[in-house]
Amino acid sequence: MTTATATQTRKFALGRYATVVTRVLTGLLFATTGLNGFLMFMPAPDPSTMAPEGVAFSAALYATGYMLQLASAVQLVSGVLLVVGRFVPLALAMLAPMVVNIFLFHVFLEPSGTVMALLVVAAEIGLAWAYRDRFRPMLKAA
């Protein structure tokens, strides 16, 4: 094996491990937050420490009677799929609108969580890039 080939093999292995670690950590994050939507085992943030716009938006979602449960179910199912490594492109596609909403919520309504939102966006984009070959058939014009 030449030096160039060995270096390429190491880079490929490192990229593959980074993808697996990102996939599992992102899956654990979404599975945990999705499960919390049903079991409420994490303390809710104190509304007095949040921006009023963020509180109003969250209250409106709660008032629908179904939106938070739907969002929690999508997060839970997608998170579990990411953790176990099955149907990963489907999980990423299901999470994409949620990730966009998380990012925009923190940019426009609740700036305190912007750093975490950026990490979630980076993980989603990185995983979508790692699985880009799986998305190609979906993106072909019919």
mmCIF file of C-alpha atoms in Angstrom, residues 1-141:
data_model
loop_
_atom_site.group_PDB
_atom_site.id
_atom_site.type_symbol
_atom_site.label_atom_id
_atom_site.label_comp_id
_atom_site.label_asym_id
_atom_site.label_seq_id
_atom_site.Cartn_x
_atom_site.Cartn_y
_atom_site.Cartn_z
ATOM 1 C CA MET A 1 0.000 0.000 0.000
ATOM 2 C CA THR A 2 1.392 3.395 -0.915
ATOM 3 C CA THR A 3 1.478 6.365 1.427
ATOM 4 C CA ALA A 4 -1.180 8.199 -0.607
ATOM 5 C CA THR A 5 -3.496 5.195 -0.464
ATOM 6 C CA ALA A 6 -2.993 4.809 3.286
ATOM 7 C CA THR A 7 -3.740 8.508 3.825
ATOM 8 C CA GLN A 8 -6.914 8.273 1.721
ATOM 9 C CA THR A 9 -8.014 5.187 3.657
ATOM 10 C CA ARG A 10 -7.483 6.976 6.988
ATOM 11 C CA LYS A 11 -9.415 10.051 5.792
ATOM 12 C CA PHE A 12 -12.278 7.833 4.595
ATOM 13 C CA ALA A 13 -12.369 5.945 7.909
ATOM 14 C CA LEU A 14 -12.252 9.186 9.896
ATOM 15 C CA GLY A 15 -15.108 10.647 7.832
ATOM 16 C CA ARG A 16 -17.160 7.503 8.296
ATOM 17 C CA TYR A 17 -16.657 7.548 12.071
ATOM 18 C CA ALA A 18 -17.517 11.254 12.200
ATOM 19 C CA THR A 19 -20.725 10.523 10.302
ATOM 20 C CA VAL A 20 -21.678 7.705 12.674
ATOM 21 C CA VAL A 21 -20.936 9.802 15.761
ATOM 22 C CA THR A 22 -22.899 12.771 14.375
ATOM 23 C CA ARG A 23 -25.802 10.503 13.390
ATOM 24 C CA VAL A 24 -26.005 8.844 16.809
ATOM 25 C CA LEU A 25 -25.616 12.088 18.803
ATOM 26 C CA THR A 26 -28.220 13.862 16.663
ATOM 27 C CA GLY A 27 -30.510 10.851 17.001
ATOM 28 C CA LEU A 28 -30.105 10.806 20.780
ATOM 29 C CA LEU A 29 -30.860 14.529 20.959
ATOM 30 C CA PHE A 30 -34.057 14.231 18.939
ATOM 31 C CA ALA A 31 -35.171 10.965 20.545
ATOM 32 C CA THR A 32 -34.722 12.492 24.002
ATOM 33 C CA THR A 33 -36.527 15.733 23.190
ATOM 34 C CA GLY A 34 -39.275 13.816 21.399
ATOM 35 C CA LEU A 35 -39.774 11.495 24.360
ATOM 36 C CA ASN A 36 -39.759 14.492 26.681
ATOM 37 C CA GLY A 37 -42.705 15.884 24.725
ATOM 38 C CA PHE A 38 -44.761 12.946 25.975
ATOM 39 C CA LEU A 39 -43.270 12.148 29.398
ATOM 40 C CA MET A 40 -42.116 15.630 30.520
ATOM 41 C CA PHE A 41 -39.028 14.360 32.401
ATOM 42 C CA MET A 42 -36.933 17.492 31.709
ATOM 43 C CA PRO A 43 -37.872 20.745 33.424
ATOM 44 C CA ALA A 44 -39.559 23.294 31.171
ATOM 45 C CA PRO A 45 -37.742 26.607 30.776
ATOM 46 C CA ASP A 46 -38.969 29.427 32.984
ATOM 47 C CA PRO A 47 -41.112 31.700 30.772
ATOM 48 C CA SER A 48 -39.858 34.759 32.654
ATOM 49 C CA THR A 49 -36.354 34.094 31.282
ATOM 50 C CA MET A 50 -37.578 33.749 27.688
ATOM 51 C CA ALA A 51 -38.352 36.429 25.114
ATOM 52 C CA PRO A 52 -42.096 37.228 25.059
ATOM 53 C CA GLU A 53 -42.307 36.342 21.351
ATOM 54 C CA GLY A 54 -40.898 32.879 22.022
ATOM 55 C CA VAL A 55 -43.364 32.326 24.855
ATOM 56 C CA ALA A 56 -46.269 33.455 22.653
ATOM 57 C CA PHE A 57 -45.209 31.127 19.833
ATOM 58 C CA SER A 58 -44.852 28.154 22.174
ATOM 59 C CA ALA A 59 -48.223 28.935 23.766
ATOM 60 C CA ALA A 60 -49.848 29.064 20.327
ATOM 61 C CA LEU A 61 -48.430 25.651 19.435
ATOM 62 C CA TYR A 62 -49.670 24.254 22.734
ATOM 63 C CA ALA A 63 -53.112 25.778 22.191
ATOM 64 C CA THR A 64 -53.625 23.824 18.961
ATOM 65 C CA GLY A 65 -53.973 20.658 21.021
ATOM 66 C CA TYR A 66 -51.980 18.549 18.565
ATOM 67 C CA MET A 67 -48.958 20.400 17.175
ATOM 68 C CA LEU A 68 -46.553 19.727 20.049
ATOM 69 C CA GLN A 69 -47.540 16.062 20.133
ATOM 70 C CA LEU A 70 -47.000 15.795 16.373
ATOM 71 C CA ALA A 71 -43.614 17.506 16.613
ATOM 72 C CA SER A 72 -42.626 15.244 19.530
ATOM 73 C CA ALA A 73 -43.665 12.120 17.613
ATOM 74 C CA VAL A 74 -41.663 13.157 14.536
ATOM 75 C CA GLN A 75 -38.625 13.896 16.707
ATOM 76 C CA LEU A 76 -38.914 10.608 18.584
ATOM 77 C CA VAL A 77 -39.354 8.416 15.504
ATOM 78 C CA SER A 78 -36.647 10.229 13.534
ATOM 79 C CA GLY A 79 -34.264 10.167 16.481
ATOM 80 C CA VAL A 80 -34.691 6.427 16.971
ATOM 81 C CA LEU A 81 -34.153 5.834 13.240
ATOM 82 C CA LEU A 82 -30.928 7.865 13.371
ATOM 83 C CA VAL A 83 -29.658 6.032 16.453
ATOM 84 C CA VAL A 84 -30.269 2.571 15.000
ATOM 85 C CA GLY A 85 -29.031 3.623 11.551
ATOM 86 C CA ARG A 86 -32.087 2.473 9.611
ATOM 87 C CA PHE A 87 -33.918 4.659 7.072
ATOM 88 C CA VAL A 88 -31.494 7.496 7.818
ATOM 89 C CA PRO A 89 -32.406 9.538 4.698
ATOM 90 C CA LEU A 90 -36.088 9.283 5.636
ATOM 91 C CA ALA A 91 -35.314 10.439 9.185
ATOM 92 C CA LEU A 92 -33.286 13.368 7.847
ATOM 93 C CA ALA A 93 -36.091 14.342 5.459
ATOM 94 C CA MET A 94 -38.638 14.184 8.299
ATOM 95 C CA LEU A 95 -36.413 16.300 10.540
ATOM 96 C CA ALA A 96 -35.511 18.936 7.922
ATOM 97 C CA PRO A 97 -38.598 21.152 8.424
ATOM 98 C CA MET A 98 -38.251 20.778 12.179
ATOM 99 C CA VAL A 99 -34.577 21.820 12.055
ATOM 100 C CA VAL A 100 -35.451 24.862 9.934
ATOM 101 C CA ASN A 101 -38.145 25.817 12.446
ATOM 102 C CA ILE A 102 -35.783 25.342 15.403
ATOM 103 C CA PHE A 103 -33.208 27.563 13.725
ATOM 104 C CA LEU A 104 -35.681 30.302 12.763
ATOM 105 C CA PHE A 105 -37.337 30.194 16.193
ATOM 106 C CA HIS A 106 -34.006 30.936 17.836
ATOM 107 C CA VAL A 107 -32.933 33.528 15.289
ATOM 108 C CA PHE A 108 -36.165 35.537 15.363
ATOM 109 C CA LEU A 109 -37.985 34.731 18.612
ATOM 110 C CA GLU A 110 -35.605 33.335 21.252
ATOM 111 C CA PRO A 111 -31.951 34.268 20.575
ATOM 112 C CA SER A 112 -30.620 32.519 23.687
ATOM 113 C CA GLY A 113 -30.503 29.124 21.963
ATOM 114 C CA THR A 114 -28.988 30.184 18.650
ATOM 115 C CA VAL A 115 -25.677 28.356 19.187
ATOM 116 C CA MET A 116 -27.418 25.025 19.809
ATOM 117 C CA ALA A 117 -29.701 25.660 16.838
ATOM 118 C CA LEU A 118 -26.648 26.245 14.636
ATOM 119 C CA LEU A 119 -25.128 22.951 15.833
ATOM 120 C CA VAL A 120 -28.342 21.110 14.953
ATOM 121 C CA VAL A 121 -28.391 22.754 11.493
ATOM 122 C CA ALA A 122 -24.735 21.796 10.961
ATOM 123 C CA ALA A 123 -25.432 18.196 11.967
ATOM 124 C CA GLU A 124 -28.444 17.998 9.623
ATOM 125 C CA ILE A 125 -26.489 19.450 6.700
ATOM 126 C CA GLY A 126 -23.466 17.267 7.406
ATOM 127 C CA LEU A 127 -25.567 14.117 7.559
ATOM 128 C CA ALA A 128 -27.522 15.084 4.432
ATOM 129 C CA TRP A 129 -24.194 15.553 2.658
ATOM 130 C CA ALA A 130 -22.907 12.185 3.892
ATOM 131 C CA TYR A 131 -26.073 10.501 2.569
ATOM 132 C CA ARG A 132 -26.360 12.648 -0.579
ATOM 133 C CA ASP A 133 -26.268 9.624 -2.878
ATOM 134 C CA ARG A 134 -29.468 8.354 -1.241
ATOM 135 C CA PHE A 135 -31.251 11.644 -2.006
ATOM 136 C CA ARG A 136 -30.372 11.769 -5.723
ATOM 137 C CA PRO A 137 -33.296 9.615 -6.940
ATOM 138 C CA MET A 138 -35.724 11.783 -4.986
ATOM 139 C CA LEU A 139 -34.351 14.929 -6.606
ATOM 140 C CA LYS A 140 -34.691 13.756 -10.232
ATOM 141 C CA ALA A 141 -37.357 15.461 -12.297
#
